[in-house]
Short mmCIF file of N, CA and C in Angstrom, two decimals:
data_model
loop_
_atom_site.label_atom_id
_atom_site.label_comp_id
_atom_site.label_asym_id
_atom_site.label_seq_id
_atom_site.Cartn_x
_atom_site.Cartn_y
_atom_site.Cartn_z
N MET A 6 -8.30 -8.20 -22.30
CA MET A 6 -7.19 -7.73 -21.48
C MET A 6 -6.75 -8.88 -20.55
N ALA A 7 -5.47 -9.12 -20.47
CA ALA A 7 -4.94 -10.21 -19.64
C ALA A 7 -4.97 -9.79 -18.17
N HIS A 8 -5.34 -10.72 -17.32
CA HIS A 8 -5.37 -10.46 -15.88
C HIS A 8 -3.94 -10.52 -15.34
N ASN A 9 -3.56 -9.51 -14.57
CA ASN A 9 -2.22 -9.45 -14.02
C ASN A 9 -2.13 -10.38 -12.81
N LYS A 10 -1.34 -11.42 -12.90
CA LYS A 10 -1.20 -12.41 -11.82
C LYS A 10 0.02 -12.13 -10.94
N PHE A 11 0.65 -10.98 -11.10
CA PHE A 11 1.84 -10.66 -10.34
C PHE A 11 1.54 -10.60 -8.84
N ILE A 12 2.34 -11.30 -8.05
CA ILE A 12 2.26 -11.25 -6.59
C ILE A 12 3.63 -10.79 -6.11
N PRO A 13 3.70 -9.64 -5.44
CA PRO A 13 5.01 -9.14 -5.00
C PRO A 13 5.56 -9.97 -3.84
N ASN A 14 6.89 -10.08 -3.80
CA ASN A 14 7.51 -10.70 -2.63
C ASN A 14 7.62 -9.64 -1.54
N LEU A 15 8.08 -10.03 -0.36
CA LEU A 15 8.12 -9.11 0.77
C LEU A 15 9.02 -7.89 0.51
N LYS A 16 10.15 -8.11 -0.13
CA LYS A 16 11.06 -6.99 -0.43
C LYS A 16 10.39 -5.99 -1.38
N GLN A 17 9.71 -6.49 -2.40
CA GLN A 17 9.01 -5.62 -3.35
C GLN A 17 7.87 -4.87 -2.66
N LEU A 18 7.17 -5.56 -1.76
CA LEU A 18 6.09 -4.91 -1.02
C LEU A 18 6.65 -3.82 -0.11
N HIS A 19 7.79 -4.08 0.52
CA HIS A 19 8.44 -3.06 1.36
C HIS A 19 8.82 -1.84 0.53
N GLN A 20 9.32 -2.05 -0.70
CA GLN A 20 9.65 -0.94 -1.59
C GLN A 20 8.41 -0.10 -1.85
N ALA A 21 7.30 -0.77 -2.14
CA ALA A 21 6.05 -0.07 -2.44
C ALA A 21 5.53 0.68 -1.21
N ILE A 22 5.61 0.06 -0.03
CA ILE A 22 5.14 0.68 1.20
C ILE A 22 5.93 1.95 1.50
N ALA A 23 7.23 1.94 1.22
CA ALA A 23 8.06 3.11 1.45
C ALA A 23 7.62 4.30 0.59
N ASP A 24 6.96 4.04 -0.53
CA ASP A 24 6.49 5.10 -1.43
C ASP A 24 5.15 5.69 -1.02
N LEU A 25 4.43 5.02 -0.11
CA LEU A 25 3.08 5.46 0.25
C LEU A 25 3.09 6.80 0.97
N PRO A 26 2.17 7.69 0.59
CA PRO A 26 2.00 8.92 1.39
C PRO A 26 1.22 8.57 2.66
N ASP A 27 1.20 9.47 3.62
CA ASP A 27 0.42 9.25 4.83
C ASP A 27 -1.06 9.18 4.42
N ALA A 28 -1.73 8.09 4.76
CA ALA A 28 -3.12 7.88 4.34
C ALA A 28 -4.05 8.95 4.88
N SER A 29 -3.78 9.46 6.08
CA SER A 29 -4.65 10.49 6.67
C SER A 29 -4.53 11.82 5.95
N ASP A 30 -3.39 12.08 5.33
CA ASP A 30 -3.17 13.35 4.64
C ASP A 30 -3.50 13.29 3.15
N CYS A 31 -3.62 12.10 2.60
CA CYS A 31 -3.83 11.93 1.16
C CYS A 31 -5.31 12.08 0.81
N GLU A 32 -5.62 12.92 -0.17
CA GLU A 32 -7.01 13.13 -0.56
C GLU A 32 -7.53 12.00 -1.44
N GLU A 33 -6.64 11.32 -2.14
CA GLU A 33 -7.05 10.23 -3.04
C GLU A 33 -7.40 8.99 -2.24
N ASP A 34 -8.33 8.18 -2.75
CA ASP A 34 -8.72 6.93 -2.09
C ASP A 34 -7.89 5.73 -2.53
N THR A 35 -7.09 5.92 -3.57
CA THR A 35 -6.19 4.86 -4.02
C THR A 35 -4.82 5.46 -4.29
N PHE A 36 -3.81 4.61 -4.20
CA PHE A 36 -2.44 5.02 -4.53
C PHE A 36 -1.80 3.89 -5.32
N THR A 37 -1.25 4.23 -6.45
CA THR A 37 -0.61 3.25 -7.31
C THR A 37 0.88 3.54 -7.36
N THR A 38 1.67 2.50 -7.18
CA THR A 38 3.12 2.62 -7.29
C THR A 38 3.62 1.48 -8.17
N THR A 39 4.83 1.61 -8.64
CA THR A 39 5.39 0.63 -9.56
C THR A 39 6.63 -0.01 -8.96
N VAL A 40 6.73 -1.34 -9.10
CA VAL A 40 7.96 -2.04 -8.73
C VAL A 40 8.53 -2.66 -10.00
N LEU A 41 9.85 -2.63 -10.10
CA LEU A 41 10.52 -3.20 -11.26
C LEU A 41 11.03 -4.59 -10.91
N VAL A 42 10.75 -5.53 -11.80
CA VAL A 42 11.26 -6.90 -11.67
C VAL A 42 12.01 -7.16 -12.97
N GLY A 43 13.33 -7.09 -12.87
CA GLY A 43 14.14 -7.16 -14.09
C GLY A 43 13.84 -5.93 -14.93
N THR A 44 13.33 -6.15 -16.14
CA THR A 44 13.00 -5.02 -17.01
C THR A 44 11.49 -4.79 -17.08
N LYS A 45 10.74 -5.55 -16.30
CA LYS A 45 9.27 -5.45 -16.35
C LYS A 45 8.75 -4.66 -15.15
N ALA A 46 7.85 -3.72 -15.43
CA ALA A 46 7.23 -2.91 -14.39
C ALA A 46 5.88 -3.49 -14.00
N HIS A 47 5.64 -3.58 -12.70
CA HIS A 47 4.36 -4.07 -12.19
C HIS A 47 3.77 -3.01 -11.28
N GLN A 48 2.48 -2.74 -11.45
CA GLN A 48 1.81 -1.76 -10.61
C GLN A 48 1.19 -2.44 -9.40
N LEU A 49 1.34 -1.80 -8.25
CA LEU A 49 0.68 -2.24 -7.03
C LEU A 49 -0.30 -1.14 -6.64
N ILE A 50 -1.52 -1.52 -6.36
CA ILE A 50 -2.56 -0.55 -6.04
C ILE A 50 -2.97 -0.74 -4.59
N PHE A 51 -2.93 0.35 -3.84
CA PHE A 51 -3.34 0.37 -2.45
C PHE A 51 -4.63 1.18 -2.34
N THR A 52 -5.52 0.75 -1.47
CA THR A 52 -6.79 1.43 -1.26
C THR A 52 -6.84 1.97 0.16
N LYS A 53 -7.36 3.18 0.32
CA LYS A 53 -7.46 3.79 1.64
C LYS A 53 -8.75 3.33 2.32
N LYS A 54 -8.62 2.99 3.62
CA LYS A 54 -9.77 2.51 4.37
C LYS A 54 -9.79 3.17 5.75
N PRO A 55 -10.97 3.63 6.20
CA PRO A 55 -11.06 4.17 7.56
C PRO A 55 -11.06 3.03 8.57
N ILE A 56 -10.30 3.21 9.64
CA ILE A 56 -10.17 2.21 10.70
C ILE A 56 -10.47 2.90 12.03
N GLN A 57 -11.31 2.27 12.84
CA GLN A 57 -11.59 2.81 14.18
C GLN A 57 -10.45 2.42 15.10
N ARG A 58 -9.80 3.41 15.67
CA ARG A 58 -8.68 3.16 16.59
C ARG A 58 -9.00 3.87 17.90
N GLY A 59 -9.58 3.12 18.83
CA GLY A 59 -10.06 3.74 20.07
C GLY A 59 -11.23 4.66 19.73
N SER A 60 -11.13 5.91 20.16
CA SER A 60 -12.20 6.87 19.85
C SER A 60 -11.94 7.61 18.54
N GLN A 61 -10.81 7.34 17.90
CA GLN A 61 -10.44 8.03 16.67
C GLN A 61 -10.72 7.20 15.44
N LEU A 62 -11.10 7.88 14.37
CA LEU A 62 -11.20 7.25 13.06
C LEU A 62 -9.96 7.67 12.28
N VAL A 63 -9.13 6.72 11.91
CA VAL A 63 -7.90 7.01 11.17
C VAL A 63 -7.98 6.29 9.83
N HIS A 64 -7.14 6.71 8.90
CA HIS A 64 -7.10 6.07 7.59
C HIS A 64 -5.82 5.27 7.44
N ARG A 65 -5.93 4.11 6.82
CA ARG A 65 -4.79 3.24 6.57
C ARG A 65 -4.86 2.74 5.14
N TRP A 66 -3.72 2.39 4.60
CA TRP A 66 -3.66 1.80 3.26
C TRP A 66 -3.89 0.30 3.38
N ILE A 67 -4.59 -0.26 2.43
CA ILE A 67 -4.86 -1.70 2.37
C ILE A 67 -4.35 -2.19 1.01
N TYR A 68 -3.62 -3.29 1.02
CA TYR A 68 -3.17 -3.90 -0.24
C TYR A 68 -4.02 -5.11 -0.53
N GLU A 69 -4.70 -5.09 -1.64
CA GLU A 69 -5.56 -6.19 -2.09
C GLU A 69 -6.54 -6.65 -1.03
N GLY A 70 -6.98 -5.73 -0.17
CA GLY A 70 -7.96 -6.05 0.84
C GLY A 70 -7.46 -7.02 1.90
N LYS A 71 -6.15 -7.26 1.96
CA LYS A 71 -5.62 -8.27 2.85
C LYS A 71 -4.55 -7.77 3.81
N ILE A 72 -3.79 -6.77 3.41
CA ILE A 72 -2.67 -6.33 4.23
C ILE A 72 -2.89 -4.88 4.65
N LEU A 73 -2.97 -4.64 5.95
CA LEU A 73 -3.14 -3.30 6.50
C LEU A 73 -1.76 -2.67 6.71
N ILE A 74 -1.57 -1.46 6.20
CA ILE A 74 -0.28 -0.76 6.33
C ILE A 74 -0.45 0.36 7.35
N ARG A 75 0.24 0.25 8.48
CA ARG A 75 0.20 1.28 9.51
C ARG A 75 1.30 2.31 9.24
N ASN A 76 1.18 3.50 9.86
CA ASN A 76 2.21 4.53 9.68
C ASN A 76 3.58 4.03 10.11
N GLN A 77 3.66 3.30 11.23
CA GLN A 77 4.96 2.82 11.70
C GLN A 77 5.54 1.77 10.75
N ASP A 78 4.68 1.07 9.99
CA ASP A 78 5.19 0.14 8.98
C ASP A 78 5.90 0.93 7.88
N GLN A 79 5.31 2.05 7.49
CA GLN A 79 5.91 2.88 6.45
C GLN A 79 7.25 3.43 6.92
N GLU A 80 7.31 3.87 8.18
CA GLU A 80 8.54 4.45 8.71
C GLU A 80 9.64 3.40 8.83
N SER A 81 9.28 2.16 9.15
CA SER A 81 10.28 1.14 9.36
C SER A 81 10.93 0.65 8.07
N VAL A 82 10.27 0.88 6.92
CA VAL A 82 10.85 0.42 5.66
C VAL A 82 11.43 1.55 4.82
N SER A 83 11.25 2.79 5.27
CA SER A 83 11.80 3.90 4.47
C SER A 83 13.18 4.31 4.94
#
């Protein structure tokens, strides 16, 4: 199986972030969405991670273990 080397640009990542459900309400630990580049579809996989925020434990989406997606990030791109 060929390794997918696709790296989304910021606009494509914003499209994918707009599709994310609220991490705190989602029962699944991963969310997969698709971005189209020309006629080719690429899947982006986000993983849910618990984050300590003050005295609260909240859930956030993480892209490739590098980019944390906050709720206000989702609202700003939708």
